[in-house]
Coordinates of C-alpha atoms in Angstrom, one line a residue:
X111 CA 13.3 12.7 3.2
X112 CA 11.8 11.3 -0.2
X113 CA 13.9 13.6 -3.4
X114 CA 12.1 14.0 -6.4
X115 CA 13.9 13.5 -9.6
X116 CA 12.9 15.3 -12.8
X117 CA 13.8 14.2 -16.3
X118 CA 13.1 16.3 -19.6
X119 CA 13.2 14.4 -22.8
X120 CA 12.8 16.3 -25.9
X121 CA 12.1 15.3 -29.5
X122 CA 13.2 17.0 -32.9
X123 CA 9.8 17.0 -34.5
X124 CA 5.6 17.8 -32.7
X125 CA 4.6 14.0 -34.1
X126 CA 1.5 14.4 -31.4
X127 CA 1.1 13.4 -28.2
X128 CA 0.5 9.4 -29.1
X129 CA 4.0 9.2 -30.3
X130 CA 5.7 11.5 -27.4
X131 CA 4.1 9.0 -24.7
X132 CA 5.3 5.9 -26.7
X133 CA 9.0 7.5 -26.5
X134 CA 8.3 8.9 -23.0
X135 CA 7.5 5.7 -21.8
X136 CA 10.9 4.1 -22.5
X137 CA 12.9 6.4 -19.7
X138 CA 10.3 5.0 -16.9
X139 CA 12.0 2.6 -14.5
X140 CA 8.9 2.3 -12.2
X141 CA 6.5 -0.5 -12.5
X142 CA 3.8 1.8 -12.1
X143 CA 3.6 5.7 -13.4
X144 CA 1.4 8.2 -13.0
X145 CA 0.0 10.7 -16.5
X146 CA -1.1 14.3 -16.1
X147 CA -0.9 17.3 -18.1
X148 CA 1.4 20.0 -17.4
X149 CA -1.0 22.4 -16.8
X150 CA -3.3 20.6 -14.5
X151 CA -3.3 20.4 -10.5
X152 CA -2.7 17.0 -8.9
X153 CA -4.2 16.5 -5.6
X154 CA -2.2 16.8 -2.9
X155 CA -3.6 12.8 -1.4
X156 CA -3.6 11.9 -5.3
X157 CA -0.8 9.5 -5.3
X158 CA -1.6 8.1 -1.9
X159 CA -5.2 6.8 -2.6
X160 CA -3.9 5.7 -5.9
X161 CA -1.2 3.1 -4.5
X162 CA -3.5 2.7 -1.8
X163 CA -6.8 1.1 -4.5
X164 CA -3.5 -0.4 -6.6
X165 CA -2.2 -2.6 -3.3
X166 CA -6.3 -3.1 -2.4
X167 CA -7.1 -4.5 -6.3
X168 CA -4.1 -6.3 -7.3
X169 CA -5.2 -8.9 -4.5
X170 CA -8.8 -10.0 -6.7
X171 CA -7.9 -8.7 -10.1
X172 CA -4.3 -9.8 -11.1
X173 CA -4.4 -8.2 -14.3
X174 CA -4.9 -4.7 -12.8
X175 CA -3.4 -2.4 -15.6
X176 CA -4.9 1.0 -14.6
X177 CA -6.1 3.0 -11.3
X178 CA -7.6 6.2 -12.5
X179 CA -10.2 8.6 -10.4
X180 CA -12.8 12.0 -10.9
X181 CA -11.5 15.1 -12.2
X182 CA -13.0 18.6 -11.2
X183 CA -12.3 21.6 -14.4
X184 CA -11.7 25.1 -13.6
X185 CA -11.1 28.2 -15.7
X186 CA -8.9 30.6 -15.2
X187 CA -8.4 30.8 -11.5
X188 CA -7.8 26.6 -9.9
X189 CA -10.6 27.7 -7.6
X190 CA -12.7 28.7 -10.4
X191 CA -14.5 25.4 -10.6
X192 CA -16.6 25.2 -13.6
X193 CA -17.3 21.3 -14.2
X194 CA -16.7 17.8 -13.4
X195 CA -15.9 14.4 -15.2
X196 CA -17.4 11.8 -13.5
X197 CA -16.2 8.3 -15.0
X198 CA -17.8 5.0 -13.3
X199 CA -15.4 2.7 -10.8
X200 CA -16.5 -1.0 -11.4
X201 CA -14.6 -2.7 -14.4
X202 CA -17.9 -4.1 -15.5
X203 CA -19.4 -0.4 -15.3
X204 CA -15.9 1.0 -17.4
X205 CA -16.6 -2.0 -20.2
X206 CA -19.7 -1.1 -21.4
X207 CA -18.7 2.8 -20.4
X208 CA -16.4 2.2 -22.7
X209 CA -18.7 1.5 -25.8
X210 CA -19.7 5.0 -26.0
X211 CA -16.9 7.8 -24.4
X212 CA -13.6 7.4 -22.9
X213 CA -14.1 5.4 -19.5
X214 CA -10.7 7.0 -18.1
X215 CA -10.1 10.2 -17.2
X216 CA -6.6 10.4 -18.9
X217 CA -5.1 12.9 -16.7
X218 CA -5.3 11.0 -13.5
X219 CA -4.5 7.7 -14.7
X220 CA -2.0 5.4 -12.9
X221 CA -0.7 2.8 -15.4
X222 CA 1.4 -0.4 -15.4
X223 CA 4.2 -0.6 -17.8
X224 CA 4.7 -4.2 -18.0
X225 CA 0.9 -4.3 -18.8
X226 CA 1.2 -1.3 -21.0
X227 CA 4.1 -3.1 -23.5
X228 CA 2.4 -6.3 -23.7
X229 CA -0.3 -4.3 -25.7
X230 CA 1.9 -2.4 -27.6
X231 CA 2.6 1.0 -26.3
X232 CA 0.7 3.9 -27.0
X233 CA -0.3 4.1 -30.2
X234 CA 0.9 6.6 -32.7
X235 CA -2.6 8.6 -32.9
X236 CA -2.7 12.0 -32.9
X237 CA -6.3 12.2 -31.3
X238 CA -8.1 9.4 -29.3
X239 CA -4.9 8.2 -28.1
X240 CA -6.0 7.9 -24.6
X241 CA -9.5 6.3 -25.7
X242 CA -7.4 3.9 -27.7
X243 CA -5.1 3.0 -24.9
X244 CA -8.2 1.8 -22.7
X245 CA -10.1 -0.2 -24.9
X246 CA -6.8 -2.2 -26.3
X247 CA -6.5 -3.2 -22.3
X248 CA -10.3 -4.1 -22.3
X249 CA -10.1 -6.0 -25.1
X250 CA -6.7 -8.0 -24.0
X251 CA -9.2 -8.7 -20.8
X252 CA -7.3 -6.6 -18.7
X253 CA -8.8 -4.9 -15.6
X254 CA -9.9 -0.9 -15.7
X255 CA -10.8 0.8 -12.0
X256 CA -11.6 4.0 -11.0
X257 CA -11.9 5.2 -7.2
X258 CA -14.5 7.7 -6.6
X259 CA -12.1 10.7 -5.6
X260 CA -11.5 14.0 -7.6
X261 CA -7.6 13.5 -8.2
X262 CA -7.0 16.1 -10.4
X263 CA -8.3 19.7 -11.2
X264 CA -7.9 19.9 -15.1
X265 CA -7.3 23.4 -16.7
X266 CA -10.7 24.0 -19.0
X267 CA -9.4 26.7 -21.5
X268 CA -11.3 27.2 -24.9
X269 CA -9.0 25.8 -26.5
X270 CA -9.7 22.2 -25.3
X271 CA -12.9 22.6 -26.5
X272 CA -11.9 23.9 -29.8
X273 CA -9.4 20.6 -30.3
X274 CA -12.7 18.4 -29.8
X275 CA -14.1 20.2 -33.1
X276 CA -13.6 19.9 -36.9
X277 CA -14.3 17.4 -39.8
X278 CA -10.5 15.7 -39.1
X279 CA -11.7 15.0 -35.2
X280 CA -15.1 13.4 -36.5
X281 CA -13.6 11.8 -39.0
X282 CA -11.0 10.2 -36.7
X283 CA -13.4 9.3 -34.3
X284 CA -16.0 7.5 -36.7
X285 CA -12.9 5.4 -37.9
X286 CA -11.8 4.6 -34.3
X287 CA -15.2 4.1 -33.1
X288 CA -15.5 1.1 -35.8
X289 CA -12.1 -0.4 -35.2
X290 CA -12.8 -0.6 -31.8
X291 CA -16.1 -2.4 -32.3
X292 CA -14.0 -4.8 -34.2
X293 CA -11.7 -5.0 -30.7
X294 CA -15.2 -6.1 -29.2
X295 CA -16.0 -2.7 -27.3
X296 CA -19.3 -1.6 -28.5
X297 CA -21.4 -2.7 -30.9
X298 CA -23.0 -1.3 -34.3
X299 CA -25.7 0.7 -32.4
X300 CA -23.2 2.1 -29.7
X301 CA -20.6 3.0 -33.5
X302 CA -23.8 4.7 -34.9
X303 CA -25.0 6.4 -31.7
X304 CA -21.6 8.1 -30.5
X305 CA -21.0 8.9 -33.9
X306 CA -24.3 11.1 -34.4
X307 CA -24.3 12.4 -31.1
X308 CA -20.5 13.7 -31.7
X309 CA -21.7 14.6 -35.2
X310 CA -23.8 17.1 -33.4
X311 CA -21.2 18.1 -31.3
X312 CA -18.6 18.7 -34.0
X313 CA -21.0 21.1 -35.9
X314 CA -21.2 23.3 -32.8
X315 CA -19.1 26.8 -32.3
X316 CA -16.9 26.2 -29.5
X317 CA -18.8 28.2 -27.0
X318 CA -21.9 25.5 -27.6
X319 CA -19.8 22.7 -27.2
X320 CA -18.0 24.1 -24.1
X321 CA -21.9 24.2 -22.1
X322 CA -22.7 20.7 -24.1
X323 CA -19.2 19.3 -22.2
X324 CA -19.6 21.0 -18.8
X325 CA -23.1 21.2 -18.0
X326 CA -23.8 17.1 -19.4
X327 CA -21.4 15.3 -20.8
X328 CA -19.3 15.5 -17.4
X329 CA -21.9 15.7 -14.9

């Protein structure tokens, strides 16, 4: 019978969620680990077809780095479904994905460590740290998959939406937008474009910007 061990680590001071992975990562022994948010609902085949596509991959794309998958969002009630994220699987489709939103869904990602340190960690961000993450693999030339299974049910609270608002997230994205450009994802169209169309986002009340997020941006 297989024992699951569980390990708390706490830090002194909220520095965001950038520098809590970055220490986090440091007490991982595996060579592969598995993100998700306390408050979401893992699968119960997640893991399974996740070491399944990373055993399948590895074989053609030796610098496999991350195996994520779909998520379903529900409110309230885990049955409550109210949305989906649907992310493309190719690492072709993920690159150019990647010029305009976040081509991982960060709560069911499967990363490699070793792959992980030789770019540096998480970075210290205290938004975009996930979109960060992917396109500093993409642009070391490693390999992005997703497999076309809902993995995990993501809690959709107000409050998420609320977090994607505000002058301080626009600004943050603007300025990652055009360092990543820099990083060679995206180009000076794709900077402009994402950054008008989350302009109009931004200046949304949450309510708006909840039905923007559910009903297109992850269908």
């Amino acid at each position: 019978m297989a024992h699951l061990i569980l390990q708390f680590r706490s830090l002194k001071q909220n520095h965001g969620r950038g520098y809590a992975s970055k220490i986090g990562i440091k007490h991982i022994s595996n060579e592969w680990f598995a993100r998700m948010d306390s408050d979401d609902i893992s699968t119960k085949d997640r893991f399974k077809l996740q070491i399944s596509a990373i055993n399948k991959y590895t074989k053609t794309h030796p610098k496999l780095a991350v195996v994520g998958g779909q998520i379903s969002e529900f409110m309230n009630d885990e049955k409550n479904i109210v949305g989906y994220r649907r992310v493309p699987l190719t690492p072709n489709e993920i690159e150019k994905f990647a010029a305009y939103r976040s081509p991982i869904n960060n709560p069911t990602a499967m990363i490699n460590k070793k792959a992980l340190l030789e770019i540096g960690n998480y970075s210290e961000l205290n938004v975009l740290e996930d979109y960060d993450l992917w396109v500093r693999f993409l642009s070391s030339n490693y390999t992005l998959i997703n497999i076309s299974d809902t993995l995990v049910n993501m809690r959709a609270g107000n409050g998420m939406y609320k977090r994607r608002g505000g002058i301080r997230y626009l600004k943050a994205y603007i300025k990652q937008k055009a360092a990543w450009k820099n990083q060679g994802i995206g180009s000076n169209k794709t900077v402009v474009f994402s950054s008008i169309a989350m302009m109009g986002s931004i200046i949304f009340p949450t309510s708006l910007r909840k039905l923007l997020y559910q009903r297109i941006l992850h269908k």
